[in-house]
Coordinates of C-alpha atoms in Angstrom, one line a residue:
X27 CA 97.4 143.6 107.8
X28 CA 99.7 142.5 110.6
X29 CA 101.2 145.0 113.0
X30 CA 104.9 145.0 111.9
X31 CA 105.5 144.9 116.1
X32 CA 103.6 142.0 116.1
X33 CA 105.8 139.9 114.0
X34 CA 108.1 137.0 115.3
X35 CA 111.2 137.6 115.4
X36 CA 113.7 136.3 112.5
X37 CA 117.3 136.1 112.5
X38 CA 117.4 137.5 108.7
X39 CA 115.3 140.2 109.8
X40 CA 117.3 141.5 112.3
X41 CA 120.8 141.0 110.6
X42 CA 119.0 143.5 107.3
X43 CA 118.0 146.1 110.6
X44 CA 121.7 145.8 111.5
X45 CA 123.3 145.8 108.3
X46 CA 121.0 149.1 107.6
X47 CA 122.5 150.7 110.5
X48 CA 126.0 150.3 110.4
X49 CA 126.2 151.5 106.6
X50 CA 124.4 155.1 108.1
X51 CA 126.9 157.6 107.4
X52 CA 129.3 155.0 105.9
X53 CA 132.4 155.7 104.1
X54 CA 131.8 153.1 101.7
X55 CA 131.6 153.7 98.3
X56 CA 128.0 154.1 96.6
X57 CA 128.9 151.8 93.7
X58 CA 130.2 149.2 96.2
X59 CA 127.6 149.8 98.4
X60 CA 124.7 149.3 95.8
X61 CA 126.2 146.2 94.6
X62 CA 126.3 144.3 97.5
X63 CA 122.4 145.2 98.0
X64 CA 121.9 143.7 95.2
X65 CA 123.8 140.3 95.7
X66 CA 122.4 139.9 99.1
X67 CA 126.1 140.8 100.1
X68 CA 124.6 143.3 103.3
X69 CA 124.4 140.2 105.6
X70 CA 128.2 139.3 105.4
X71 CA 128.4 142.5 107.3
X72 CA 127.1 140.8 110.5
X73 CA 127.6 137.3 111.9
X74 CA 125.1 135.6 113.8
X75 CA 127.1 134.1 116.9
X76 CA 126.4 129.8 117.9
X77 CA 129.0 128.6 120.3
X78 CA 128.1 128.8 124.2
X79 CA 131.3 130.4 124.6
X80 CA 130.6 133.4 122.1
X81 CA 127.5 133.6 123.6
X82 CA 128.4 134.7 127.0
X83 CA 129.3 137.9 126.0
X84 CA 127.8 138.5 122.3
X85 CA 124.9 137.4 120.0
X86 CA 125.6 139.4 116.5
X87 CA 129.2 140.6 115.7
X88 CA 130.3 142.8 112.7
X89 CA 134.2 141.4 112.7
X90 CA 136.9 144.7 112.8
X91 CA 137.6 143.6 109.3
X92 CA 134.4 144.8 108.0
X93 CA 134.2 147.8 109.6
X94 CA 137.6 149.1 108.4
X95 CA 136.1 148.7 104.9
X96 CA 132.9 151.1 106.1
X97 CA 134.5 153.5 108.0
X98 CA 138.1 155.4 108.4
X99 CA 140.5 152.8 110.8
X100 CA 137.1 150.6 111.6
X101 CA 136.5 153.3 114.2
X102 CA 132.8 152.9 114.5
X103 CA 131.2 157.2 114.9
X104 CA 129.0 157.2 118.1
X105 CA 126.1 158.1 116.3
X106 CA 126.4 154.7 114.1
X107 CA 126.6 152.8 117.1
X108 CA 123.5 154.8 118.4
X109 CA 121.9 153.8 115.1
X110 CA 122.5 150.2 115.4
X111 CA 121.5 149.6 118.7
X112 CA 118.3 151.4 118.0
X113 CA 117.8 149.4 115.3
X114 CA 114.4 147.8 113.9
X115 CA 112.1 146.7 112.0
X116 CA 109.2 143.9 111.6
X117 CA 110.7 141.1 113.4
X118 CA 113.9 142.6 114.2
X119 CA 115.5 141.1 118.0
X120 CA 115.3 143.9 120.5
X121 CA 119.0 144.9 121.0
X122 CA 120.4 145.1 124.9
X123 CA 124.1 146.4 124.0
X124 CA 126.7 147.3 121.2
X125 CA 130.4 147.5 122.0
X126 CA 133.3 148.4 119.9
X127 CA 136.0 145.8 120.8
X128 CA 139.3 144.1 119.0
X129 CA 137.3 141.6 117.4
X130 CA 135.0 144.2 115.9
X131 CA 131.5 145.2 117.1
X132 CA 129.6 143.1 118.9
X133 CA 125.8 143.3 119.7
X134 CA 124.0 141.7 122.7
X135 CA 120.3 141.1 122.3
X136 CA 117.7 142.1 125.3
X137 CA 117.2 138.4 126.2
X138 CA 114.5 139.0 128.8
X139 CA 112.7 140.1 126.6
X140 CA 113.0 137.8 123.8
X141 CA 112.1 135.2 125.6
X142 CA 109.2 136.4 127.1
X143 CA 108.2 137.4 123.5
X144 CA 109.0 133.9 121.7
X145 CA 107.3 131.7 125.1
X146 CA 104.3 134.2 124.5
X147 CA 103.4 133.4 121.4
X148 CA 105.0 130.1 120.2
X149 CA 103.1 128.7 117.4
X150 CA 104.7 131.1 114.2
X151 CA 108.3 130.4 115.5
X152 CA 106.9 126.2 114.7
X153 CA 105.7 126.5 111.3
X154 CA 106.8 128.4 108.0
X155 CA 106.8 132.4 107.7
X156 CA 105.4 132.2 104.2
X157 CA 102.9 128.9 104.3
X158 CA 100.2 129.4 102.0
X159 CA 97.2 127.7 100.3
X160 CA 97.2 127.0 96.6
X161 CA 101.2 127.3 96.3
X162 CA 100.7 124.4 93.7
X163 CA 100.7 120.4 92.5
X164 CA 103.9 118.4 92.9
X165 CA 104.2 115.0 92.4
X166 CA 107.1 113.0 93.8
X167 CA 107.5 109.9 91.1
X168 CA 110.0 107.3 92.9
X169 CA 111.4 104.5 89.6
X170 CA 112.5 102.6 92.2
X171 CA 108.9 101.1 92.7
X172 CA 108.2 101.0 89.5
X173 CA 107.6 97.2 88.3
X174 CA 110.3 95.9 85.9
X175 CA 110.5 93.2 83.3
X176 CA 114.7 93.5 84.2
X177 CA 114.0 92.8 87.7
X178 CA 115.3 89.2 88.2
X179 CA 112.0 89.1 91.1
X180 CA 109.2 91.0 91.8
X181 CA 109.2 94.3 93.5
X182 CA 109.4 93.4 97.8
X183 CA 111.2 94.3 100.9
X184 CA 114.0 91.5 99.9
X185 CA 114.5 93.3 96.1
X186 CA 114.3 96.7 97.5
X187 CA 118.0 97.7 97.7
X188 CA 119.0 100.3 100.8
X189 CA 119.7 103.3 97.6
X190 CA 116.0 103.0 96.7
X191 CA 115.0 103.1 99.8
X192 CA 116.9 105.7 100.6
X193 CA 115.0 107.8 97.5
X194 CA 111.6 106.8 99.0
X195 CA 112.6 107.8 102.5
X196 CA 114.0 111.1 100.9
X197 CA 110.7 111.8 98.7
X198 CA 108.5 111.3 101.9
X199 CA 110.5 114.0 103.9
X200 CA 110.7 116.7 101.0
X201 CA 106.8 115.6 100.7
X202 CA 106.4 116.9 104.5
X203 CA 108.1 119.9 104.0
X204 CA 106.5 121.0 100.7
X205 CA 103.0 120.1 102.5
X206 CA 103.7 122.7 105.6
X207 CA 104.6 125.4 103.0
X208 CA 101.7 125.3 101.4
X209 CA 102.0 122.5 98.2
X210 CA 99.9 120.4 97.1
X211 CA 101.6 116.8 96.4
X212 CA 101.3 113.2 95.9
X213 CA 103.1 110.5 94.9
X214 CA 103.8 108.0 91.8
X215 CA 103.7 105.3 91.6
X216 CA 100.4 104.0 92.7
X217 CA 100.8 100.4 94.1
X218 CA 98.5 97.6 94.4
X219 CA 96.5 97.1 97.6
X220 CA 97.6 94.9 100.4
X221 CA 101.0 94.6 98.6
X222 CA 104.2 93.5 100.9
X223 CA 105.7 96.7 100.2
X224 CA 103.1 98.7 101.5
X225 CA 103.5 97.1 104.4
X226 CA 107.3 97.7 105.2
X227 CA 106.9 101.2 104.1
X228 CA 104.0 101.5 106.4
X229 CA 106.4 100.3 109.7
X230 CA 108.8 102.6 108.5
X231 CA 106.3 105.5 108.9
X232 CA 105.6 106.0 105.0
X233 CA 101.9 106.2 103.5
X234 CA 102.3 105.3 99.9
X235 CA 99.3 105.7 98.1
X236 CA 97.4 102.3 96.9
X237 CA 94.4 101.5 94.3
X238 CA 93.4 98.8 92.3
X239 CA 95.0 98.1 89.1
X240 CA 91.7 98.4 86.5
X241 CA 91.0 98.7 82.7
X242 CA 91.6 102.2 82.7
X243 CA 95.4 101.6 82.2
X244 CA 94.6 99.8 79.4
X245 CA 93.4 102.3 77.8
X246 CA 96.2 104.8 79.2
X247 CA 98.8 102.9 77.8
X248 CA 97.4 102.7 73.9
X249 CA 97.6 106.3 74.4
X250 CA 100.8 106.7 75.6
X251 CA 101.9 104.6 72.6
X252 CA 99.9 106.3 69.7
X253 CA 101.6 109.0 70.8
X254 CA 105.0 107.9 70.9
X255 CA 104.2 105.9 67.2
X256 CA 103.2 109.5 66.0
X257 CA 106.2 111.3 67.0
X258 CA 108.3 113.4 65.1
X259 CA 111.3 112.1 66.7
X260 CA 110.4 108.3 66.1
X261 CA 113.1 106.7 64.3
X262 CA 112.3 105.5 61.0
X263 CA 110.8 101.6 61.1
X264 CA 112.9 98.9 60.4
X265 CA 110.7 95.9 59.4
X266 CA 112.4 92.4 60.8
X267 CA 111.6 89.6 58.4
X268 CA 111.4 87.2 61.0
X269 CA 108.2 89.0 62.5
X270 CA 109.3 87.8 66.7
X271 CA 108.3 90.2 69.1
X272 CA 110.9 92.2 71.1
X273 CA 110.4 93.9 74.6
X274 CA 109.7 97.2 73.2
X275 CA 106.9 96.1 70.5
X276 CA 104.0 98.4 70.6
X277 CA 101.1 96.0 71.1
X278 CA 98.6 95.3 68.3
X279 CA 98.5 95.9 64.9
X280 CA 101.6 93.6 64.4
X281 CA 103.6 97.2 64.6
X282 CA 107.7 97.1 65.0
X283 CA 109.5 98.4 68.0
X284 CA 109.1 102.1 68.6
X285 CA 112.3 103.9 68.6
X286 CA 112.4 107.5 69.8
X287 CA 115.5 110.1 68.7
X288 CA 116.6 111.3 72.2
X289 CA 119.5 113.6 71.5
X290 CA 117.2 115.0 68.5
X291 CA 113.8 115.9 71.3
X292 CA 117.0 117.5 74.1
X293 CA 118.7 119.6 71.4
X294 CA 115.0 120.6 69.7
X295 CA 113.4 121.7 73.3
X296 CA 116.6 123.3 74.1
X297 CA 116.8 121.3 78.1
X298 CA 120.0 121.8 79.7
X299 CA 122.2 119.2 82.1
X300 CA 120.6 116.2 80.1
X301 CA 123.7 113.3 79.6
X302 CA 124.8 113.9 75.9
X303 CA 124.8 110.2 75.8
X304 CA 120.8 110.0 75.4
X305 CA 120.6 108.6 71.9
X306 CA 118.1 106.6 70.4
X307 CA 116.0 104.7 72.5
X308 CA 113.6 101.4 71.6
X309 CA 110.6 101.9 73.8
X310 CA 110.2 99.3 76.7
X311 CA 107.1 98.7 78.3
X312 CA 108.3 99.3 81.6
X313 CA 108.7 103.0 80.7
X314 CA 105.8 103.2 79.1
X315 CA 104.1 102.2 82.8
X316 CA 105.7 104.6 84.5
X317 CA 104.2 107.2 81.9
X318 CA 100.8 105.8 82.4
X319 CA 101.0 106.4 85.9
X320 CA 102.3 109.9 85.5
X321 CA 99.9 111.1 83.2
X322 CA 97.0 110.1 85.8
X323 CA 98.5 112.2 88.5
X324 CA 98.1 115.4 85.7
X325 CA 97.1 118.0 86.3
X326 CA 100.4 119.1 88.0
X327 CA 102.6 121.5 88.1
X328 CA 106.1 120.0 88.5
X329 CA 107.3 116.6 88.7
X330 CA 110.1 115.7 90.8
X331 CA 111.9 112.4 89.5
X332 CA 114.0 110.8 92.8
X333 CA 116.0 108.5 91.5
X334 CA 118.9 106.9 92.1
X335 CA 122.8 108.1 90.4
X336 CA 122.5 104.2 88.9
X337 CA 119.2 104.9 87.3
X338 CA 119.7 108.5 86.6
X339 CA 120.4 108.0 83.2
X340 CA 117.5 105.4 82.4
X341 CA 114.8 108.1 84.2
X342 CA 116.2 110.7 82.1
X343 CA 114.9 108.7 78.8
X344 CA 111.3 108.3 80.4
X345 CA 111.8 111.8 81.1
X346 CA 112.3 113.1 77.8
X347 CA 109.7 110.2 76.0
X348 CA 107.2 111.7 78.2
X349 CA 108.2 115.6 76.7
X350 CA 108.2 113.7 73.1
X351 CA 104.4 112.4 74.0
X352 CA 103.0 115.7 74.5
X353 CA 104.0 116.6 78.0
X354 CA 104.0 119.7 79.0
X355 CA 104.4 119.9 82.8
X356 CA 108.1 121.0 84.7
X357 CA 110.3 117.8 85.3
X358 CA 113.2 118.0 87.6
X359 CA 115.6 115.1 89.0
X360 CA 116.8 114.9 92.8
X361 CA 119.5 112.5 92.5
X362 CA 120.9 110.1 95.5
X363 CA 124.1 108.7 95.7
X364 CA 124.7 105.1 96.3
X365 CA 124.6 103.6 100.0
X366 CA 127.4 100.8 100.6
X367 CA 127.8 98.6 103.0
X368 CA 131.5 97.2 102.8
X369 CA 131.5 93.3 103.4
X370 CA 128.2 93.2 103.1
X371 CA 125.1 92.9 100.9
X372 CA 121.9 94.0 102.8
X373 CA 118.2 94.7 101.4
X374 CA 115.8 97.0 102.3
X375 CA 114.1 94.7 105.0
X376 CA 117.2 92.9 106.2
X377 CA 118.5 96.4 107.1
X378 CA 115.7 96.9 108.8
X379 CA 115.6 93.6 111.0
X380 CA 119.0 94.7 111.5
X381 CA 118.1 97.7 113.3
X382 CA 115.1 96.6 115.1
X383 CA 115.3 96.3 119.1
X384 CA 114.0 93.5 120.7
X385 CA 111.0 95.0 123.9
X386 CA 112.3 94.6 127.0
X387 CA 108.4 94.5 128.1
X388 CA 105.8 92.4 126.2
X389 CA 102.5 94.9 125.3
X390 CA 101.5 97.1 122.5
X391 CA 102.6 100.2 123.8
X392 CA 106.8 99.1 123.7
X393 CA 106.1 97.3 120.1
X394 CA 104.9 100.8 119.1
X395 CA 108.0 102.3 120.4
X396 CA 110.4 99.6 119.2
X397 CA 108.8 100.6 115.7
X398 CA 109.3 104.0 116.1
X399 CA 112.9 103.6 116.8
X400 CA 113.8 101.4 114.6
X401 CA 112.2 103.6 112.1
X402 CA 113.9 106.5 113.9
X403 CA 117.0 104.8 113.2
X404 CA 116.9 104.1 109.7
X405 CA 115.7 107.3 108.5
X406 CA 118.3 109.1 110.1
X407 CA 121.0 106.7 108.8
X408 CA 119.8 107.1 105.3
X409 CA 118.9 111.4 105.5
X410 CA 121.4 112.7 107.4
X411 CA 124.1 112.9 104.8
X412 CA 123.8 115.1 101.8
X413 CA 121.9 113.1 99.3
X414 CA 124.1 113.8 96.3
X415 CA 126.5 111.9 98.2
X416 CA 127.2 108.6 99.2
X417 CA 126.6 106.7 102.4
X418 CA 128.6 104.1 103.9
X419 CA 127.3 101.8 106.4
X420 CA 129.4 99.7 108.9
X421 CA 127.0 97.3 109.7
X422 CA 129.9 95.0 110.6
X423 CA 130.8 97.1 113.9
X424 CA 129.4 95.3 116.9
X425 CA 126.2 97.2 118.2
X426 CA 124.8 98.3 115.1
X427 CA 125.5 100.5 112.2
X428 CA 127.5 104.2 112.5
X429 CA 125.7 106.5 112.7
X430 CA 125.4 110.4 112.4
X431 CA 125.7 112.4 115.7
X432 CA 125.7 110.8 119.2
X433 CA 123.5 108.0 118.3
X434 CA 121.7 109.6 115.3
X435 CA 117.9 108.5 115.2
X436 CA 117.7 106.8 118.8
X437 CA 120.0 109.7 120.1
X438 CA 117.3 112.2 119.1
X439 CA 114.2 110.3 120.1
X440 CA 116.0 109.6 123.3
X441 CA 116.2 113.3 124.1
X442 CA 112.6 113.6 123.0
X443 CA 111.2 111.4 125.7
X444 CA 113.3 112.8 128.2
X445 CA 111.1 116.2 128.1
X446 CA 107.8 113.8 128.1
X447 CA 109.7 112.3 131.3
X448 CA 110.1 115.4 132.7
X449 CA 106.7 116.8 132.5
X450 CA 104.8 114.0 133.2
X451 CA 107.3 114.1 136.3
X452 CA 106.0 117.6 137.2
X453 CA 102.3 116.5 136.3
X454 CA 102.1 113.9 138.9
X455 CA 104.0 116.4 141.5
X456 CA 101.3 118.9 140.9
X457 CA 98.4 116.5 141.5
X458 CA 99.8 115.9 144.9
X459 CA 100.5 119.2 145.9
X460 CA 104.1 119.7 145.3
X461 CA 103.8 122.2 142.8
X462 CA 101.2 124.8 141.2
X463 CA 100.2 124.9 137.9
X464 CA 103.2 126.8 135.6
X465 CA 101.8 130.3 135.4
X466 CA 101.1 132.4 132.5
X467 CA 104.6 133.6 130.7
X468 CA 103.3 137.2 130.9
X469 CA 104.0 136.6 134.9
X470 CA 107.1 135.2 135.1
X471 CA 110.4 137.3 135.1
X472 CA 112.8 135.9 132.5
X473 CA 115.7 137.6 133.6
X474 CA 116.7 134.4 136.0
X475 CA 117.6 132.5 132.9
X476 CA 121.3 133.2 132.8
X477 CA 122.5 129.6 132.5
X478 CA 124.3 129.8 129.1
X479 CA 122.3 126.6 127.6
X480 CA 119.1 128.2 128.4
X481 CA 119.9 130.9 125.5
X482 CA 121.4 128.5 123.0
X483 CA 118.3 126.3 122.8
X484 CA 116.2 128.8 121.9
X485 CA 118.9 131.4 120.2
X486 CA 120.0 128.4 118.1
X487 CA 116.7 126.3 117.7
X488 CA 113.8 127.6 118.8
X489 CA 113.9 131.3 117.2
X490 CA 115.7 130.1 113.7
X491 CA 113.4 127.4 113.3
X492 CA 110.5 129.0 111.0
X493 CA 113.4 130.0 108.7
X494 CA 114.8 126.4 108.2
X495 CA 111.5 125.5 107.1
X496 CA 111.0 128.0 104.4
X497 CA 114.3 127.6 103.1
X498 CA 113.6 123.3 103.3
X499 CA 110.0 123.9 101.6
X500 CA 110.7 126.0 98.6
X501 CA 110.1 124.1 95.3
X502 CA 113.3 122.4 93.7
X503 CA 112.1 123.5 90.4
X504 CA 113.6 126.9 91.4
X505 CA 117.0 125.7 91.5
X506 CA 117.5 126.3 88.0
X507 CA 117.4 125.6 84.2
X508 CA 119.2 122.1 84.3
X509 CA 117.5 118.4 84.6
X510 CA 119.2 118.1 88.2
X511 CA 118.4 120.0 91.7
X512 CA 119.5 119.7 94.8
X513 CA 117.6 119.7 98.2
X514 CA 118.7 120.4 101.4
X515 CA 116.9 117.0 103.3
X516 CA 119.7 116.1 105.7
X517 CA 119.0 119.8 107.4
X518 CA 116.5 118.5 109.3
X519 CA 118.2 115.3 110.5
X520 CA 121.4 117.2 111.3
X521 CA 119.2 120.0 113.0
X522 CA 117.5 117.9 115.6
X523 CA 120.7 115.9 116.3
X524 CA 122.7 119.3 117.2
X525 CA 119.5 120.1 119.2
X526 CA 119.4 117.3 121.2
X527 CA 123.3 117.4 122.1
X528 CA 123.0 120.8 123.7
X529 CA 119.5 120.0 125.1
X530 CA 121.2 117.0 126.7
X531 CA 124.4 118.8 128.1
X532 CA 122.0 121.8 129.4
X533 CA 119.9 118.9 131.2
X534 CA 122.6 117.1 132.6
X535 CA 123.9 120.1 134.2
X536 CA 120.3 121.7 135.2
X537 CA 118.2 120.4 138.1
X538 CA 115.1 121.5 136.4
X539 CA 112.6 120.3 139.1
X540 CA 114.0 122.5 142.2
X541 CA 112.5 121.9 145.6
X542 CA 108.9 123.1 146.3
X543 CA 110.0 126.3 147.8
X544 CA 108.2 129.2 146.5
X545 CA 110.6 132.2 145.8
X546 CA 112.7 128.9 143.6
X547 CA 109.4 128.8 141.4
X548 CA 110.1 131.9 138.8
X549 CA 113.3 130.0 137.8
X550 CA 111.8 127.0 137.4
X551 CA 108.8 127.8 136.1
X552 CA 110.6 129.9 133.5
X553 CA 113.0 127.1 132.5
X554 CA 109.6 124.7 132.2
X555 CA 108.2 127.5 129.8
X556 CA 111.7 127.0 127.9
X557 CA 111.5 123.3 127.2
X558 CA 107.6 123.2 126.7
X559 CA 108.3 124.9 123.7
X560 CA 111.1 122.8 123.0
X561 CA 108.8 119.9 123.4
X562 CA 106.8 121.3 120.4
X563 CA 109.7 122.7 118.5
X564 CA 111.0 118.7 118.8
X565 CA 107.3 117.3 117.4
X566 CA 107.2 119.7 114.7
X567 CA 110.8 118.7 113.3
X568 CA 109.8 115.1 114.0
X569 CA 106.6 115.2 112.1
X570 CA 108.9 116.4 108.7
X571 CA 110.2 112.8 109.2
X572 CA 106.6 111.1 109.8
X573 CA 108.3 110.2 113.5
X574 CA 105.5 110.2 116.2
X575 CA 107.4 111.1 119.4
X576 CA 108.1 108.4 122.1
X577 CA 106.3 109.1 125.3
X578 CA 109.4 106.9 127.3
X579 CA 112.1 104.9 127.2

């Protein structure tokens, strides 16, 4: 069993430890008291601080207002304070000050120390607190790949609108993040080999699983339909007496139409937030494909439907026929809002040609990173927002679409390769001479980081980071009993853009690489130990977005 000293530290953590001691000898009322405990209410009692100027003189803060409530006048007793600045507990920040001012209480952590502690031992801080093997089987089923009969032209990069891309793009990322917590998931559908599709998913960074297409469908499919023909919710058959053949005619056997009772399968399984519209519906072949395709990916847990808000209502009716045929896996819907580009009608690949920056240099290596950014690029225009929402594109404003954050995608990556600058700088300096080799953190004094954007990168990023990922890799089919769920992709996105505005104003105020004097090298050695991590910290966020990084720029 890990030695609870030997934990990493977590901001949750150490606002429980906190919360634990302030209530010591409280004035609050048990009943009041035990509620909140229950409702995680105990962390409103403390306020993690952000802003660099908060910062300078505070990290936690319990706010005067919440202190009158747990003690007479929000005077806080001495031996209260004394319990909260000893606080602890597995994972809980070391604690450098408490002070009783105006504002309320405020708590300064033993920074030093922390980051000695965090450089140490960086690897848990990168990945998630609770990853585990076996968590389960997910499959992420994306309609808008799906072939259609409707579809005035066959599947491509031209068809593919920017909303379904935008559901493919979203289903890779949640795929990334439910793989680092410990899920096991793939995707439907499978698509042929070699297709055009594959391709311009593959340059935007996305491996969507191929095979060939083979009898063994065939064979699926009569399935699929005996079962639906045998349902108790089929619709009684109504014989036509001109004997044509309609799109949802169950092959062979010169059988009618199969017409499934909806409304009749929702209200008898009892599934909530299913549109009260679902009536009967004649079974199409297209939806009968898509079942096909889901059955082979069973066993599985949970499927996760990501889908568009236009074909919400037409998944939620393969959904349901697939419950009528026998299913009996979870199903769940993550539904993305539309993307709109006023004045302008653009498809999957011409929004991609419209990002794409022309090398300056001929050579492999600046094709790979013109890929990457353009990729970079359109990921971030299409994730950053909340996907329950729309997006709106100005791709009519000269120099390329708006985007989210300084530059959004090519902002980020920018920042990226500025550390890969920076230490390939320092590299070269120490192979002739300039510099030694960046000591072990156990011998470097971490008390000469008292720039304030030093603490901020790793206060705000580097220490919280574990948490984001457990909270962005739990299982949507925790988010309750109705047909929709929400995830919270645009996290990572908005993450690495705050990240790389405060890395950028820290570096354009630092001089990182000091002159090669020696009693300069514990500052500077320190500061490199800072943004090595932040290196990694950067690659690990990146990788949740299938972005290798960019060596330069």
């Amino acid at each position: 069993m890990e030695d609870s000293a030997d934990l990493p530290f977590r901001i949750s953590t150490t606002i429980r430890a906190l919360s634990a001691a302030l209530r010591a000898d409280s004035d609050e009322p048990a009943s009041s008291s035990d509620s909140e405990r229950s409702s995680g209410e105990p962390n409103k009692l403390w306020f993690k601080e952000s802003s660099a100027r908060n910062l300078q003189n505070r990290d936690f803060l319990s706010p005067a207002s919440v202190l009158s409530k747990l003690h007479a006048g929000g005077q806080v007793p001495p031996a209260v304070a004394e319990h909260v600045l000893s606080a602890r507990g597995g994972g809980a920040l070391p604690l450098a000050g408490v002070e009783l001012t105006d504002e309320g209480l405020r708590v300064r952590v033993d920074r030093a120390a922390v980051f000695r502690e965090v450089l140490r031992s960086l690897p848990p801080y990168l990945q998630p607190a609770g990853v585990a093997v076996g968590q389960g089987g997910l499959v992420l089923n994306c309609p808008a790949l799906y072939p259609r009969q409707s579809r005035p032209a066959p599947l491509s990069p031209d068809t593919l609108t920017l909303g379904q891309l935008r559901t493919v793009l979203l289903a890779d990322h949640q795929a990334a993040l439910l793989r680092k917590q410990g899920f096991s998931v793939s995707f439907c559908p499978v698509l042929p080999e070699g297709d055009d599709i594959i391709r311009f998913l593959g340059s935007l960074g996305v491996d969507w699983p191929t095979g060939p297409e083979g009898s063994a469908n065939d064979q699926r499919e009569e399935a699929v339909w005996e079962a639906l023909r045998w349902s108790p919710h089929r619709e009684p058959e109504e014989r036509r007496s001109d004997g044509a053949e309609e799109n949802g005619e169950r092959p062979g056997g010169g059988a009618g139409p199969v017409r499934i009772n909806l409304r009749e399968a929702v209200q008898q399984k009892s599934l909530q937030g299913y549109d009260p519209n679902l009536g009967v519906c004649t079974v199409q072949k297209d939806s009968v494909y898509q079942l096909v395709q889901l059955e082979a990916a069973v066993p599985i847990a949970t499927v996760l439907h990501v889908t568009t808000s236009q074909d919400e209502f037409r998944q939620q009716q393969v959904d349901v026929l697939w419950r009528v045929g026998g299913a009996q896996v979870t199903q769940k819907h993550i539904v993305c809002g539309p993307v709109k580009t006023p004045g302008s009608q653009l498809s999957a690949s011409q929004f991609r040609r419209y990002n794409f920056y022309s090398p300056q240099f001929p050579g492999q290596m600046w094709d790979d990173i013109i890929g990457v950014m353009t990729s970079a690029t359109v990921r971030f225009e299409l994730l950053s927002t909340v996907h329950s929402s729309p997006v709106t594109l100005d791709v009519q404003k000269e120099g390329g679409v708006s985007t989210k954050g300084p530059r959004g995608g090519v902002f980020v990556m920018y920042n990226c390769a500025r550390l890969h600058t920076l230490f390939s700088s320092y590299e070269q300096a120490v192979e002739q001479g300039l510099y030694p080799e960046i000591p072990d953190v156990s011998q470097l004094d971490f008390s000469s980081l008292k720039e304030e954007g030093e603490w901020l990168l790793l206060f705000n990023y580097v220490i919280p980071f574990s948490e984001l990922l457990d909270q962005l890799g739990q299982s949507p089919e925790r988010g309750g009993g109705g047909a929709r769920v929400s995830v919270r992709a645009e996290q990572i996105c908005r993450f690495l853009v705050s990240l790389s505005k405060d890395f950028s104003s820290y570096y354009n105020r630092v001089h990182v690489l000091g002159e090669p004097m020696p009693h300069l090298y514990n500052q500077m050695f320190c500061r490199l130990q800072l943004l090595r991590a932040l290196r990694e910290l950067y690659h690990c966020a990146l990788d949740t977005l299938h972005l290798p990084p960019v060596p330069q720029l």
